[in-house]
Amino acid sequence: MTLDFYTFAKNIVKGVLTPSFRVKALGKEHIPKEGGVLICANHIDNLDPPVVGMTSPRDIHFMAKEELFHAPVLKGILPRVNAFPVKRGNSDRESIRKGLKLLKEGKAIGLFPEGTRSKTGELGEGLAGAGFFALRSDAVIIPCAIIGPYKFLRPLKVVYGPPINFTEYREQKISADEATKIIMEHIGKLISEHK
């Protein structure tokens, strides 16, 4: 059996980051084995995507800022590890369509609702994008807390919470901003419970 590039990259990342940051993942059983899944995590470091990617039992399609797809080494790697570009600062229709299509196809998407790294390590405010995907798809919404700091040989925790039941919210037709707020509250709860 030949190893696909995603699995190959995941194994390398795991081999380097797990011992370096004593990474421990909790709650992986909350991630359904199949069907559309939206994993929403706080954002404290550039290493968050590979750390979430390596600890998740599912292959994850990450939305990544478009600029990264023009960087010399990354532009060749990102598409091969299931990342797709998003233009920040405005509603990028193409990335929204792509994300909804992936969820409909039963894939897992990874999002950082804050849209950018927190300078303080504290949980920031989420942007409407995460709420939009949660409301416009039938995906299972999994909150995820990354609890640092990223310091060599200091423990780093990745906690996957139970799915957020979005059926009711979808029926109530709440706004994308309100939906994101609910997701952020669940992430915040995970952080305070596992610090």
PDB file of C-alpha atoms in Angstrom:
ATOM      1  CA  MET A   1       0.000   0.000   0.000  1.00  0.00           C
ATOM      2  CA  THR A   2       1.424   3.369  -0.955  1.00  0.00           C
ATOM      3  CA  LEU A   3       1.233   6.146   1.598  1.00  0.00           C
ATOM      4  CA  ASP A   4      -0.617   9.231   0.380  1.00  0.00           C
ATOM      5  CA  PHE A   5       1.094  12.582   0.880  1.00  0.00           C
ATOM      6  CA  TYR A   6      -1.344  13.722   3.618  1.00  0.00           C
ATOM      7  CA  THR A   7      -0.644  10.635   5.762  1.00  0.00           C
ATOM      8  CA  PHE A   8       3.092  10.896   5.064  1.00  0.00           C
ATOM      9  CA  ALA A   9       3.125  14.578   6.126  1.00  0.00           C
ATOM     10  CA  LYS A  10       0.945  13.830   9.166  1.00  0.00           C
ATOM     11  CA  ASN A  11       3.375  11.125  10.345  1.00  0.00           C
ATOM     12  CA  ILE A  12       6.375  13.447   9.978  1.00  0.00           C
ATOM     13  CA  VAL A  13       4.621  16.309  11.815  1.00  0.00           C
ATOM     14  CA  LYS A  14       3.548  13.899  14.570  1.00  0.00           C
ATOM     15  CA  GLY A  15       7.086  12.551  14.913  1.00  0.00           C
ATOM     16  CA  VAL A  16       8.507  16.051  15.363  1.00  0.00           C
ATOM     17  CA  LEU A  17       5.807  17.938  17.299  1.00  0.00           C
ATOM     18  CA  THR A  18       4.562  15.245  19.712  1.00  0.00           C
ATOM     19  CA  PRO A  19       7.859  14.886  21.611  1.00  0.00           C
ATOM     20  CA  SER A  20       8.796  18.591  21.229  1.00  0.00           C
ATOM     21  CA  PHE A  21       5.608  19.887  22.871  1.00  0.00           C
ATOM     22  CA  ARG A  22       4.455  16.734  24.676  1.00  0.00           C
ATOM     23  CA  VAL A  23       1.201  16.957  22.721  1.00  0.00           C
ATOM     24  CA  LYS A  24      -1.766  15.248  24.328  1.00  0.00           C
ATOM     25  CA  ALA A  25      -5.121  14.952  22.525  1.00  0.00           C
ATOM     26  CA  LEU A  26      -8.370  14.460  24.417  1.00  0.00           C
ATOM     27  CA  GLY A  27     -11.919  13.826  23.192  1.00  0.00           C
ATOM     28  CA  LYS A  28     -11.027  12.409  19.759  1.00  0.00           C
ATOM     29  CA  GLU A  29     -13.978  10.025  20.174  1.00  0.00           C
ATOM     30  CA  HIS A  30     -16.309  13.027  19.704  1.00  0.00           C
ATOM     31  CA  ILE A  31     -15.295  13.315  16.044  1.00  0.00           C
ATOM     32  CA  PRO A  32     -17.668  11.180  13.945  1.00  0.00           C
ATOM     33  CA  LYS A  33     -15.935   8.642  11.732  1.00  0.00           C
ATOM     34  CA  GLU A  34     -17.836   9.772   8.654  1.00  0.00           C
ATOM     35  CA  GLY A  35     -20.016  12.575   7.331  1.00  0.00           C
ATOM     36  CA  GLY A  36     -19.425  16.321   7.147  1.00  0.00           C
ATOM     37  CA  VAL A  37     -17.600  17.716  10.177  1.00  0.00           C
ATOM     38  CA  LEU A  38     -16.655  21.291  11.025  1.00  0.00           C
ATOM     39  CA  ILE A  39     -13.840  21.456  13.586  1.00  0.00           C
ATOM     40  CA  CYS A  40     -13.588  24.949  15.085  1.00  0.00           C
ATOM     41  CA  ALA A  41     -10.531  25.764  17.201  1.00  0.00           C
ATOM     42  CA  ASN A  42      -8.974  28.745  18.939  1.00  0.00           C
ATOM     43  CA  HIS A  43      -5.826  30.118  17.286  1.00  0.00           C
ATOM     44  CA  ILE A  44      -2.709  30.738  19.390  1.00  0.00           C
ATOM     45  CA  ASP A  45       0.203  29.790  17.119  1.00  0.00           C
ATOM     46  CA  ASN A  46       1.217  29.165  13.493  1.00  0.00           C
ATOM     47  CA  LEU A  47       1.589  25.494  14.434  1.00  0.00           C
ATOM     48  CA  ASP A  48      -2.121  25.150  15.277  1.00  0.00           C
ATOM     49  CA  PRO A  49      -3.165  23.711  11.862  1.00  0.00           C
ATOM     50  CA  PRO A  50      -0.555  20.910  11.858  1.00  0.00           C
ATOM     51  CA  VAL A  51      -1.253  20.152  15.538  1.00  0.00           C
ATOM     52  CA  VAL A  52      -5.011  19.851  14.953  1.00  0.00           C
ATOM     53  CA  GLY A  53      -4.346  17.939  11.723  1.00  0.00           C
ATOM     54  CA  MET A  54      -2.050  15.408  13.399  1.00  0.00           C
ATOM     55  CA  THR A  55      -4.331  14.795  16.408  1.00  0.00           C
ATOM     56  CA  SER A  56      -7.585  14.414  14.459  1.00  0.00           C
ATOM     57  CA  PRO A  57      -8.569  10.873  13.465  1.00  0.00           C
ATOM     58  CA  ARG A  58     -10.046  12.355  10.242  1.00  0.00           C
ATOM     59  CA  ASP A  59      -8.164  14.003   7.380  1.00  0.00           C
ATOM     60  CA  ILE A  60      -8.878  17.724   7.639  1.00  0.00           C
ATOM     61  CA  HIS A  61      -9.299  20.313   4.887  1.00  0.00           C
ATOM     62  CA  PHE A  62      -8.057  23.607   6.313  1.00  0.00           C
ATOM     63  CA  MET A  63      -8.944  27.041   5.032  1.00  0.00           C
ATOM     64  CA  ALA A  64      -5.678  28.967   4.848  1.00  0.00           C
ATOM     65  CA  LYS A  65      -5.042  32.617   4.011  1.00  0.00           C
ATOM     66  CA  GLU A  66      -4.448  33.079   0.312  1.00  0.00           C
ATOM     67  CA  GLU A  67      -0.992  34.687   0.787  1.00  0.00           C
ATOM     68  CA  LEU A  68       0.395  31.332   1.981  1.00  0.00           C
ATOM     69  CA  PHE A  69      -0.373  29.787  -1.422  1.00  0.00           C
ATOM     70  CA  HIS A  70       2.165  32.183  -2.985  1.00  0.00           C
ATOM     71  CA  ALA A  71       4.995  31.372  -0.537  1.00  0.00           C
ATOM     72  CA  PRO A  72       7.835  29.449  -2.252  1.00  0.00           C
ATOM     73  CA  VAL A  73       7.734  26.128  -0.349  1.00  0.00           C
ATOM     74  CA  LEU A  74       4.175  26.239   0.961  1.00  0.00           C
ATOM     75  CA  LYS A  75       2.493  26.718  -2.431  1.00  0.00           C
ATOM     76  CA  GLY A  76       3.598  23.204  -3.400  1.00  0.00           C
ATOM     77  CA  ILE A  77       2.692  21.585  -0.071  1.00  0.00           C
ATOM     78  CA  LEU A  78      -0.608  23.202   0.986  1.00  0.00           C
ATOM     79  CA  PRO A  79      -2.847  21.792  -1.790  1.00  0.00           C
ATOM     80  CA  ARG A  80      -1.351  18.317  -1.150  1.00  0.00           C
ATOM     81  CA  VAL A  81      -2.349  18.469   2.529  1.00  0.00           C
ATOM     82  CA  ASN A  82      -5.950  19.407   1.651  1.00  0.00           C
ATOM     83  CA  ALA A  83      -5.662  23.146   2.372  1.00  0.00           C
ATOM     84  CA  PHE A  84      -7.646  25.597   0.261  1.00  0.00           C
ATOM     85  CA  PRO A  85      -7.230  29.381   0.019  1.00  0.00           C
ATOM     86  CA  VAL A  86      -9.439  32.051   1.527  1.00  0.00           C
ATOM     87  CA  LYS A  87      -9.145  35.790   0.927  1.00  0.00           C
ATOM     88  CA  ARG A  88      -9.229  37.502   4.292  1.00  0.00           C
ATOM     89  CA  GLY A  89     -11.148  40.657   5.038  1.00  0.00           C
ATOM     90  CA  ASN A  90     -14.030  40.146   2.630  1.00  0.00           C
ATOM     91  CA  SER A  91     -16.512  37.399   1.890  1.00  0.00           C
ATOM     92  CA  ASP A  92     -14.704  35.062  -0.461  1.00  0.00           C
ATOM     93  CA  ARG A  93     -17.524  33.360  -2.383  1.00  0.00           C
ATOM     94  CA  GLU A  94     -15.260  30.776  -3.983  1.00  0.00           C
ATOM     95  CA  SER A  95     -13.838  29.531  -0.667  1.00  0.00           C
ATOM     96  CA  ILE A  96     -17.363  29.502   0.843  1.00  0.00           C
ATOM     97  CA  ARG A  97     -18.626  27.380  -2.078  1.00  0.00           C
ATOM     98  CA  LYS A  98     -15.626  25.066  -1.793  1.00  0.00           C
ATOM     99  CA  GLY A  99     -16.125  24.657   1.980  1.00  0.00           C
ATOM    100  CA  LEU A 100     -19.846  23.897   1.671  1.00  0.00           C
ATOM    101  CA  LYS A 101     -19.143  21.410  -1.149  1.00  0.00           C
ATOM    102  CA  LEU A 102     -16.566  19.570   0.976  1.00  0.00           C
ATOM    103  CA  LEU A 103     -18.970  19.362   3.929  1.00  0.00           C
ATOM    104  CA  LYS A 104     -21.731  18.073   1.632  1.00  0.00           C
ATOM    105  CA  GLU A 105     -19.323  15.417   0.342  1.00  0.00           C
ATOM    106  CA  GLY A 106     -18.859  14.238   3.932  1.00  0.00           C
ATOM    107  CA  LYS A 107     -15.383  15.706   4.469  1.00  0.00           C
ATOM    108  CA  ALA A 108     -13.944  17.331   7.606  1.00  0.00           C
ATOM    109  CA  ILE A 109     -13.057  21.037   7.550  1.00  0.00           C
ATOM    110  CA  GLY A 110     -10.827  22.795  10.081  1.00  0.00           C
ATOM    111  CA  LEU A 111     -11.495  26.450  10.873  1.00  0.00           C
ATOM    112  CA  PHE A 112     -10.073  29.019  13.256  1.00  0.00           C
ATOM    113  CA  PRO A 113     -13.092  31.308  13.764  1.00  0.00           C
ATOM    114  CA  GLU A 114     -10.958  34.158  15.151  1.00  0.00           C
ATOM    115  CA  GLY A 115      -9.446  34.438  11.666  1.00  0.00           C
ATOM    116  CA  THR A 116      -6.000  35.287  13.019  1.00  0.00           C
ATOM    117  CA  ARG A 117      -3.709  34.302  15.875  1.00  0.00           C
ATOM    118  CA  SER A 118      -4.423  35.696  19.312  1.00  0.00           C
ATOM    119  CA  LYS A 119      -1.508  37.932  20.339  1.00  0.00           C
ATOM    120  CA  THR A 120      -2.240  37.385  24.045  1.00  0.00           C
ATOM    121  CA  GLY A 121      -3.156  33.698  23.942  1.00  0.00           C
ATOM    122  CA  GLU A 122      -6.624  34.675  25.201  1.00  0.00           C
ATOM    123  CA  LEU A 123      -9.688  33.657  23.182  1.00  0.00           C
ATOM    124  CA  GLY A 124     -10.683  36.448  20.811  1.00  0.00           C
ATOM    125  CA  GLU A 125     -13.925  37.188  19.028  1.00  0.00           C
ATOM    126  CA  GLY A 126     -14.978  34.865  16.227  1.00  0.00           C
ATOM    127  CA  LEU A 127     -15.868  35.989  12.710  1.00  0.00           C
ATOM    128  CA  ALA A 128     -19.184  35.140  11.052  1.00  0.00           C
ATOM    129  CA  GLY A 129     -17.638  32.570   8.660  1.00  0.00           C
ATOM    130  CA  ALA A 130     -17.717  29.659  11.111  1.00  0.00           C
ATOM    131  CA  GLY A 131     -21.357  30.371  11.964  1.00  0.00           C
ATOM    132  CA  PHE A 132     -22.226  30.604   8.279  1.00  0.00           C
ATOM    133  CA  PHE A 133     -20.791  27.119   7.570  1.00  0.00           C
ATOM    134  CA  ALA A 134     -22.491  25.717  10.676  1.00  0.00           C
ATOM    135  CA  LEU A 135     -25.896  27.070   9.624  1.00  0.00           C
ATOM    136  CA  ARG A 136     -25.676  26.399   5.882  1.00  0.00           C
ATOM    137  CA  SER A 137     -24.574  22.763   6.133  1.00  0.00           C
ATOM    138  CA  ASP A 138     -25.686  19.624   7.931  1.00  0.00           C
ATOM    139  CA  ALA A 139     -22.169  19.184   9.309  1.00  0.00           C
ATOM    140  CA  VAL A 140     -21.467  18.048  12.848  1.00  0.00           C
ATOM    141  CA  ILE A 141     -19.879  20.994  14.706  1.00  0.00           C
ATOM    142  CA  ILE A 142     -16.955  20.038  16.947  1.00  0.00           C
ATOM    143  CA  PRO A 143     -15.415  22.707  19.219  1.00  0.00           C
ATOM    144  CA  CYS A 144     -11.682  22.317  19.793  1.00  0.00           C
ATOM    145  CA  ALA A 145      -9.416  23.972  22.375  1.00  0.00           C
ATOM    146  CA  ILE A 146      -5.664  24.277  21.929  1.00  0.00           C
ATOM    147  CA  ILE A 147      -4.160  24.888  25.343  1.00  0.00           C
ATOM    148  CA  GLY A 148      -0.521  26.002  25.262  1.00  0.00           C
ATOM    149  CA  PRO A 149       1.909  27.568  25.440  1.00  0.00           C
ATOM    150  CA  TYR A 150       4.051  26.216  22.615  1.00  0.00           C
ATOM    151  CA  LYS A 151       7.224  25.875  24.647  1.00  0.00           C
ATOM    152  CA  PHE A 152       9.757  23.102  24.139  1.00  0.00           C
ATOM    153  CA  LEU A 153       8.978  20.096  26.389  1.00  0.00           C
ATOM    154  CA  ARG A 154       6.034  21.913  28.025  1.00  0.00           C
ATOM    155  CA  PRO A 155       2.735  20.014  27.713  1.00  0.00           C
ATOM    156  CA  LEU A 156       0.341  21.131  24.988  1.00  0.00           C
ATOM    157  CA  LYS A 157      -3.272  19.947  25.026  1.00  0.00           C
ATOM    158  CA  VAL A 158      -5.695  19.619  22.145  1.00  0.00           C
ATOM    159  CA  VAL A 159      -9.213  19.036  23.449  1.00  0.00           C
ATOM    160  CA  TYR A 160     -12.093  18.050  21.167  1.00  0.00           C
ATOM    161  CA  GLY A 161     -15.470  18.727  22.772  1.00  0.00           C
ATOM    162  CA  PRO A 162     -18.800  16.977  22.247  1.00  0.00           C
ATOM    163  CA  PRO A 163     -20.693  18.015  19.090  1.00  0.00           C
ATOM    164  CA  ILE A 164     -22.742  21.207  19.391  1.00  0.00           C
ATOM    165  CA  ASN A 165     -26.359  20.456  18.509  1.00  0.00           C
ATOM    166  CA  PHE A 166     -27.072  22.930  15.730  1.00  0.00           C
ATOM    167  CA  THR A 167     -30.426  21.477  14.611  1.00  0.00           C
ATOM    168  CA  GLU A 168     -32.390  23.888  16.801  1.00  0.00           C
ATOM    169  CA  TYR A 169     -30.285  26.901  15.792  1.00  0.00           C
ATOM    170  CA  ARG A 170     -30.748  26.062  12.111  1.00  0.00           C
ATOM    171  CA  GLU A 171     -34.523  25.905  12.617  1.00  0.00           C
ATOM    172  CA  GLN A 172     -34.524  29.214  14.527  1.00  0.00           C
ATOM    173  CA  LYS A 173     -32.680  30.823  11.594  1.00  0.00           C
ATOM    174  CA  ILE A 174     -30.247  32.649  13.859  1.00  0.00           C
ATOM    175  CA  SER A 175     -27.619  34.898  12.258  1.00  0.00           C
ATOM    176  CA  ALA A 176     -24.115  33.712  11.331  1.00  0.00           C
ATOM    177  CA  ASP A 177     -22.692  36.065  13.999  1.00  0.00           C
ATOM    178  CA  GLU A 178     -24.902  34.508  16.678  1.00  0.00           C
ATOM    179  CA  ALA A 179     -23.939  31.012  15.517  1.00  0.00           C
ATOM    180  CA  THR A 180     -20.225  31.871  15.737  1.00  0.00           C
ATOM    181  CA  LYS A 181     -20.778  33.271  19.226  1.00  0.00           C
ATOM    182  CA  ILE A 182     -22.260  29.926  20.325  1.00  0.00           C
ATOM    183  CA  ILE A 183     -19.268  28.058  18.856  1.00  0.00           C
ATOM    184  CA  MET A 184     -16.824  30.430  20.606  1.00  0.00           C
ATOM    185  CA  GLU A 185     -18.615  29.909  23.933  1.00  0.00           C
ATOM    186  CA  HIS A 186     -18.119  26.155  23.598  1.00  0.00           C
ATOM    187  CA  ILE A 187     -14.418  26.636  22.782  1.00  0.00           C
ATOM    188  CA  GLY A 188     -14.065  28.986  25.779  1.00  0.00           C
ATOM    189  CA  LYS A 189     -15.728  26.410  28.049  1.00  0.00           C
ATOM    190  CA  LEU A 190     -13.279  23.720  26.915  1.00  0.00           C
ATOM    191  CA  ILE A 191     -10.331  26.043  27.586  1.00  0.00           C
ATOM    192  CA  SER A 192     -11.478  26.877  31.123  1.00  0.00           C
ATOM    193  CA  GLU A 193     -12.274  23.212  31.920  1.00  0.00           C
ATOM    194  CA  HIS A 194      -8.926  21.843  30.782  1.00  0.00           C
ATOM    195  CA  LYS A 195      -6.417  24.590  31.665  1.00  0.00           C
TER     196      LYS A 195
END
